Amino acid sequence: MDFETARQVLLQQTIAPAADKTTTFIHCLQQQQPPVPGQVTSLLLALKVLRSGLQGEPTLGRDLAYALFLVAYESRRLYEAGRQAGWNGLPSWMKICSGLGLLLKQFWPMASPQTNRPLGLH
C-alpha cells in the first residue's frame, strides 16, 4: 500500500465515505456493530504506512488530522457508549480500539527535524 492509498483508506473509513457509507469503520461503531471482516487490518496497515510517510513532515492536513482523531478518540468513545448501553461487541474489540490508540500515539511525538517542534496542522 502506498501513502496516497493509505490516506484514502483512512478517509473513506472515517470522514469521506464511498457511496455505501453504512460499512465504514466509524458507522459500524455508531450502530454498535462489529467492523466488516478485514476492515481493521486494512485500517492498521494504512495507519502504519501513513506514519512512515509522515516522518519528517512538519504539518498534517486538517482532513487527515480529523480522520486520525476519529480513529484514536471517537472509536474508543463509541465503543464505551455501546458497552454502557449493553452492547458486548466482540471480546477483542476493546483491544482493537486500544491498539489503534497506541499506534496513533506514535504520530504525535514526531518532531520536525528543522524545528524540533511537534507535528502541527495546516
Tab-separated table of N, CA and C in Angstrom, residues 37-99:
chain	number	residue	atom	x	y	z
A	37	PRO	N	-15.275	-7.751	8.115
A	37	PRO	CA	-14.029	-8.539	8.124
A	37	PRO	C	-12.947	-7.897	7.253
A	38	GLY	N	-11.763	-7.783	7.808
A	38	GLY	CA	-10.624	-7.197	7.112
A	38	GLY	C	-10.506	-5.691	7.269
A	39	GLN	N	-11.542	-5.065	7.771
A	39	GLN	CA	-11.556	-3.610	7.888
A	39	GLN	C	-10.489	-3.094	8.854
A	40	VAL	N	-10.392	-3.716	10.013
A	40	VAL	CA	-9.407	-3.270	10.999
A	40	VAL	C	-7.998	-3.532	10.490
A	41	THR	N	-7.793	-4.660	9.851
A	41	THR	CA	-6.475	-4.970	9.297
A	41	THR	C	-6.063	-3.924	8.269
A	42	SER	N	-6.979	-3.567	7.376
A	42	SER	CA	-6.694	-2.542	6.363
A	42	SER	C	-6.411	-1.195	7.016
A	43	LEU	N	-7.183	-0.878	8.031
A	43	LEU	CA	-7.000	0.388	8.739
A	43	LEU	C	-5.649	0.429	9.445
A	44	LEU	N	-5.274	-0.655	10.101
A	44	LEU	CA	-3.972	-0.708	10.775
A	44	LEU	C	-2.827	-0.577	9.776
A	45	LEU	N	-2.931	-1.273	8.650
A	45	LEU	CA	-1.895	-1.175	7.618
A	45	LEU	C	-1.809	0.248	7.093
A	46	ALA	N	-2.961	0.864	6.842
A	46	ALA	CA	-2.973	2.247	6.351
A	46	ALA	C	-2.307	3.181	7.354
A	47	LEU	N	-2.594	3.000	8.634
A	47	LEU	CA	-2.002	3.857	9.663
A	47	LEU	C	-0.492	3.688	9.739
A	48	LYS	N	-0.027	2.470	9.589
A	48	LYS	CA	1.426	2.235	9.606
A	48	LYS	C	2.101	2.900	8.410
A	49	VAL	N	1.466	2.792	7.243
A	49	VAL	CA	2.018	3.434	6.041
A	49	VAL	C	2.015	4.954	6.208
A	50	LEU	N	0.935	5.489	6.743
A	50	LEU	CA	0.847	6.939	6.953
A	50	LEU	C	1.903	7.417	7.939
A	51	ARG	N	2.090	6.676	8.998
A	51	ARG	CA	3.094	7.081	9.985
A	51	ARG	C	4.469	7.139	9.348
A	52	SER	N	4.810	6.128	8.577
A	52	SER	CA	6.112	6.126	7.896
A	52	SER	C	6.205	7.277	6.905
A	53	GLY	N	5.136	7.513	6.161
A	53	GLY	CA	5.145	8.567	5.153
A	53	GLY	C	5.157	9.967	5.720
A	54	LEU	N	4.719	10.117	6.958
A	54	LEU	CA	4.658	11.443	7.565
A	54	LEU	C	5.895	11.797	8.388
A	55	GLN	N	6.803	10.867	8.539
A	55	GLN	CA	8.012	11.179	9.297
A	55	GLN	C	8.740	12.335	8.634
A	56	GLY	N	9.058	13.313	9.429
A	56	GLY	CA	9.768	14.477	8.919
A	56	GLY	C	8.865	15.564	8.368
A	57	GLU	N	7.571	15.271	8.222
A	57	GLU	CA	6.635	16.285	7.739
A	57	GLU	C	6.283	17.222	8.893
A	58	PRO	N	6.342	18.526	8.683
A	58	PRO	CA	6.069	19.454	9.779
A	58	PRO	C	4.581	19.675	10.061
A	59	THR	N	3.693	19.316	9.125
A	59	THR	CA	2.264	19.579	9.311
A	59	THR	C	1.426	18.418	8.798
A	60	LEU	N	0.175	18.400	9.241
A	60	LEU	CA	-0.845	17.481	8.734
A	60	LEU	C	-1.979	18.307	8.165
A	61	GLY	N	-2.607	17.830	7.110
A	61	GLY	CA	-3.824	18.476	6.619
A	61	GLY	C	-4.946	18.263	7.615
A	62	ARG	N	-5.879	19.183	7.648
A	62	ARG	CA	-6.989	19.084	8.612
A	62	ARG	C	-7.823	17.824	8.400
A	63	ASP	N	-8.047	17.430	7.151
A	63	ASP	CA	-8.851	16.233	6.907
A	63	ASP	C	-8.166	14.998	7.472
A	64	LEU	N	-6.878	14.894	7.268
A	64	LEU	CA	-6.131	13.760	7.790
A	64	LEU	C	-6.074	13.795	9.319
A	65	ALA	N	-5.872	14.965	9.883
A	65	ALA	CA	-5.832	15.101	11.338
A	65	ALA	C	-7.185	14.713	11.948
A	66	TYR	N	-8.271	15.137	11.321
A	66	TYR	CA	-9.596	14.809	11.841
A	66	TYR	C	-9.869	13.307	11.734
A	67	ALA	N	-9.470	12.700	10.625
A	67	ALA	CA	-9.641	11.254	10.465
A	67	ALA	C	-8.845	10.499	11.528
A	68	LEU	N	-7.643	10.955	11.822
A	68	LEU	CA	-6.835	10.331	12.877
A	68	LEU	C	-7.502	10.492	14.240
A	69	PHE	N	-8.068	11.655	14.490
A	69	PHE	CA	-8.802	11.879	15.735
A	69	PHE	C	-9.962	10.899	15.852
A	70	LEU	N	-10.719	10.729	14.774
A	70	LEU	CA	-11.862	9.820	14.816
A	70	LEU	C	-11.426	8.398	15.151
A	71	VAL	N	-10.333	7.972	14.572
A	71	VAL	CA	-9.863	6.622	14.842
A	71	VAL	C	-9.305	6.508	16.261
A	72	ALA	N	-8.552	7.497	16.687
A	72	ALA	CA	-7.902	7.422	18.000
A	72	ALA	C	-8.863	7.651	19.150
A	73	TYR	N	-9.732	8.616	19.042
A	73	TYR	CA	-10.585	9.001	20.160
A	73	TYR	C	-12.022	8.526	19.989
A	74	GLU	N	-12.600	8.867	18.865
A	74	GLU	CA	-14.021	8.607	18.671
A	74	GLU	C	-14.333	7.114	18.658
A	75	SER	N	-13.446	6.293	18.092
A	75	SER	CA	-13.714	4.854	18.072
A	75	SER	C	-13.806	4.308	19.495
A	76	ARG	N	-12.936	4.749	20.359
A	76	ARG	CA	-12.973	4.283	21.748
A	76	ARG	C	-14.209	4.842	22.473
A	77	ARG	N	-14.540	6.084	22.230
A	77	ARG	CA	-15.716	6.686	22.854
A	77	ARG	C	-16.989	5.956	22.423
A	78	LEU	N	-17.089	5.644	21.129
A	78	LEU	CA	-18.256	4.927	20.628
A	78	LEU	C	-18.331	3.520	21.215
A	79	TYR	N	-17.185	2.870	21.339
A	79	TYR	CA	-17.170	1.549	21.956
A	79	TYR	C	-17.676	1.636	23.395
A	80	GLU	N	-17.165	2.599	24.152
A	80	GLU	CA	-17.573	2.755	25.554
A	80	GLU	C	-19.059	3.073	25.670
A	81	ALA	N	-19.571	3.933	24.794
A	81	ALA	CA	-21.001	4.263	24.815
A	81	ALA	C	-21.830	3.021	24.525
A	82	GLY	N	-21.406	2.228	23.572
A	82	GLY	CA	-22.115	0.989	23.257
A	82	GLY	C	-22.064	-0.007	24.399
A	83	ARG	N	-20.925	-0.109	25.028
A	83	ARG	CA	-20.767	-1.027	26.154
A	83	ARG	C	-21.694	-0.623	27.300
A	84	GLN	N	-21.757	0.673	27.564
A	84	GLN	CA	-22.633	1.157	28.634
A	84	GLN	C	-24.111	0.944	28.296
A	85	ALA	N	-24.414	0.896	27.013
A	85	ALA	CA	-25.795	0.656	26.586
A	85	ALA	C	-26.117	-0.836	26.529
A	86	GLY	N	-25.141	-1.678	26.895
A	86	GLY	CA	-25.387	-3.107	26.945
A	86	GLY	C	-24.823	-3.909	25.798
A	87	TRP	N	-24.156	-3.261	24.859
A	87	TRP	CA	-23.556	-3.979	23.740
A	87	TRP	C	-22.248	-4.577	24.182
A	88	ASN	N	-22.111	-5.876	24.027
A	88	ASN	CA	-20.870	-6.541	24.406
A	88	ASN	C	-19.859	-6.520	23.274
A	89	GLY	N	-20.324	-6.445	22.045
A	89	GLY	CA	-19.424	-6.408	20.909
A	89	GLY	C	-18.555	-7.642	20.849
A	90	LEU	N	-17.466	-7.513	20.191
A	90	LEU	CA	-16.506	-8.604	20.128
A	90	LEU	C	-15.650	-8.592	21.387
A	91	PRO	N	-15.269	-9.759	21.889
A	91	PRO	CA	-14.421	-9.774	23.088
A	91	PRO	C	-13.122	-9.004	22.902
A	92	SER	N	-12.609	-9.001	21.710
A	92	SER	CA	-11.328	-8.327	21.467
A	92	SER	C	-11.500	-6.880	21.006
A	93	TRP	N	-12.744	-6.381	20.961
A	93	TRP	CA	-12.965	-5.040	20.407
A	93	TRP	C	-12.248	-3.964	21.196
A	94	MET	N	-12.229	-4.080	22.515
A	94	MET	CA	-11.528	-3.088	23.329
A	94	MET	C	-10.036	-3.119	23.031
A	95	LYS	N	-9.494	-4.314	22.798
A	95	LYS	CA	-8.079	-4.426	22.445
A	95	LYS	C	-7.813	-3.739	21.107
A	96	ILE	N	-8.749	-3.876	20.169
A	96	ILE	CA	-8.595	-3.226	18.862
A	96	ILE	C	-8.576	-1.713	19.027
A	97	CYS	N	-9.532	-1.176	19.771
A	97	CYS	CA	-9.585	0.274	19.991
A	97	CYS	C	-8.334	0.760	20.708
A	98	SER	N	-7.887	0.011	21.697
A	98	SER	CA	-6.670	0.392	22.413
A	98	SER	C	-5.461	0.331	21.494
A	99	GLY	N	-5.402	-0.706	20.659
A	99	GLY	CA	-4.286	-0.845	19.721
A	99	GLY	C	-4.233	0.295	18.724
